[in-house]
Amino acid sequence: MAFSRGLRAGAVILPVCFNAIISVAFRALELGYFSFLLKKYLNNFYKEVFLIFQIIKLSEIM
């Protein structure tokens, strides 16, 4: 009797835990992907700013 009650409780709790673990994993993947995109974008942004500063320096020299 207690065993079947434990099984029923486990059958209810397991999917809930599984869903929570999956949602957390997907959230971490999304955050990782967005941080990757952000790093990529910032890297390009810094390169463009650096190029602009180099052009300004060249124009000052000339």
PDB file of N, CA and C in Angstrom, residues 30-51:
ATOM      1  N   GLU A  30      19.874  29.153 -24.121  1.00  0.00           N
ATOM      2  CA  GLU A  30      19.477  30.429 -24.717  1.00  0.00           C
ATOM      3  C   GLU A  30      20.408  31.536 -24.255  1.00  0.00           C
ATOM      4  N   LEU A  31      20.677  31.581 -22.949  1.00  0.00           N
ATOM      5  CA  LEU A  31      21.555  32.620 -22.409  1.00  0.00           C
ATOM      6  C   LEU A  31      22.951  32.499 -23.000  1.00  0.00           C
ATOM      7  N   GLY A  32      23.433  31.269 -23.115  1.00  0.00           N
ATOM      8  CA  GLY A  32      24.745  31.045 -23.705  1.00  0.00           C
ATOM      9  C   GLY A  32      24.785  31.511 -25.150  1.00  0.00           C
ATOM     10  N   TYR A  33      23.710  31.226 -25.889  1.00  0.00           N
ATOM     11  CA  TYR A  33      23.649  31.631 -27.291  1.00  0.00           C
ATOM     12  C   TYR A  33      23.598  33.148 -27.406  1.00  0.00           C
ATOM     13  N   PHE A  34      22.767  33.781 -26.539  1.00  0.00           N
ATOM     14  CA  PHE A  34      22.663  35.237 -26.592  1.00  0.00           C
ATOM     15  C   PHE A  34      23.974  35.898 -26.186  1.00  0.00           C
ATOM     16  N   SER A  35      24.653  35.344 -25.181  1.00  0.00           N
ATOM     17  CA  SER A  35      25.936  35.929 -24.774  1.00  0.00           C
ATOM     18  C   SER A  35      26.963  35.750 -25.888  1.00  0.00           C
ATOM     19  N   PHE A  36      26.871  34.619 -26.610  1.00  0.00           N
ATOM     20  CA  PHE A  36      27.759  34.396 -27.760  1.00  0.00           C
ATOM     21  C   PHE A  36      27.502  35.449 -28.834  1.00  0.00           C
ATOM     22  N   LEU A  37      26.213  35.699 -29.133  1.00  0.00           N
ATOM     23  CA  LEU A  37      25.869  36.709 -30.138  1.00  0.00           C
ATOM     24  C   LEU A  37      26.315  38.091 -29.683  1.00  0.00           C
ATOM     25  N   LEU A  38      26.129  38.369 -28.389  1.00  0.00           N
ATOM     26  CA  LEU A  38      26.510  39.672 -27.852  1.00  0.00           C
ATOM     27  C   LEU A  38      28.013  39.871 -27.959  1.00  0.00           C
ATOM     28  N   LYS A  39      28.783  38.836 -27.605  1.00  0.00           N
ATOM     29  CA  LYS A  39      30.246  38.924 -27.714  1.00  0.00           C
ATOM     30  C   LYS A  39      30.656  39.157 -29.162  1.00  0.00           C
ATOM     31  N   LYS A  40      30.004  38.429 -30.074  1.00  0.00           N
ATOM     32  CA  LYS A  40      30.313  38.568 -31.494  1.00  0.00           C
ATOM     33  C   LYS A  40      30.020  39.995 -31.955  1.00  0.00           C
ATOM     34  N   TYR A  41      28.857  40.511 -31.547  1.00  0.00           N
ATOM     35  CA  TYR A  41      28.458  41.858 -31.947  1.00  0.00           C
ATOM     36  C   TYR A  41      29.403  42.899 -31.351  1.00  0.00           C
ATOM     37  N   LEU A  42      29.729  42.745 -30.064  1.00  0.00           N
ATOM     38  CA  LEU A  42      30.624  43.698 -29.404  1.00  0.00           C
ATOM     39  C   LEU A  42      32.015  43.651 -30.024  1.00  0.00           C
ATOM     40  N   ASN A  43      32.474  42.463 -30.363  1.00  0.00           N
ATOM     41  CA  ASN A  43      33.783  42.316 -30.997  1.00  0.00           C
ATOM     42  C   ASN A  43      33.813  43.091 -32.315  1.00  0.00           C
ATOM     43  N   ASN A  44      32.766  42.929 -33.126  1.00  0.00           N
ATOM     44  CA  ASN A  44      32.683  43.666 -34.393  1.00  0.00           C
ATOM     45  C   ASN A  44      32.603  45.162 -34.136  1.00  0.00           C
ATOM     46  N   PHE A  45      31.852  45.537 -33.108  1.00  0.00           N
ATOM     47  CA  PHE A  45      31.688  46.950 -32.766  1.00  0.00           C
ATOM     48  C   PHE A  45      33.032  47.563 -32.386  1.00  0.00           C
ATOM     49  N   TYR A  46      33.804  46.854 -31.542  1.00  0.00           N
ATOM     50  CA  TYR A  46      35.118  47.361 -31.136  1.00  0.00           C
ATOM     51  C   TYR A  46      36.055  47.473 -32.337  1.00  0.00           C
ATOM     52  N   LYS A  47      35.981  46.509 -33.252  1.00  0.00           N
ATOM     53  CA  LYS A  47      36.822  46.564 -34.451  1.00  0.00           C
ATOM     54  C   LYS A  47      36.485  47.797 -35.280  1.00  0.00           C
ATOM     55  N   GLU A  48      35.172  48.076 -35.431  1.00  0.00           N
ATOM     56  CA  GLU A  48      34.750  49.245 -36.206  1.00  0.00           C
ATOM     57  C   GLU A  48      35.215  50.533 -35.540  1.00  0.00           C
ATOM     58  N   VAL A  49      35.065  50.620 -34.219  1.00  0.00           N
ATOM     59  CA  VAL A  49      35.500  51.816 -33.489  1.00  0.00           C
ATOM     60  C   VAL A  49      37.007  51.998 -33.639  1.00  0.00           C
ATOM     61  N   PHE A  50      37.744  50.896 -33.537  1.00  0.00           N
ATOM     62  CA  PHE A  50      39.203  50.947 -33.679  1.00  0.00           C
ATOM     63  C   PHE A  50      39.583  51.452 -35.076  1.00  0.00           C
ATOM     64  N   LEU A  51      38.887  50.945 -36.105  1.00  0.00           N
ATOM     65  CA  LEU A  51      39.146  51.398 -37.479  1.00  0.00           C
ATOM     66  C   LEU A  51      38.853  52.885 -37.628  1.00  0.00           C
TER      67      LEU A  51
END
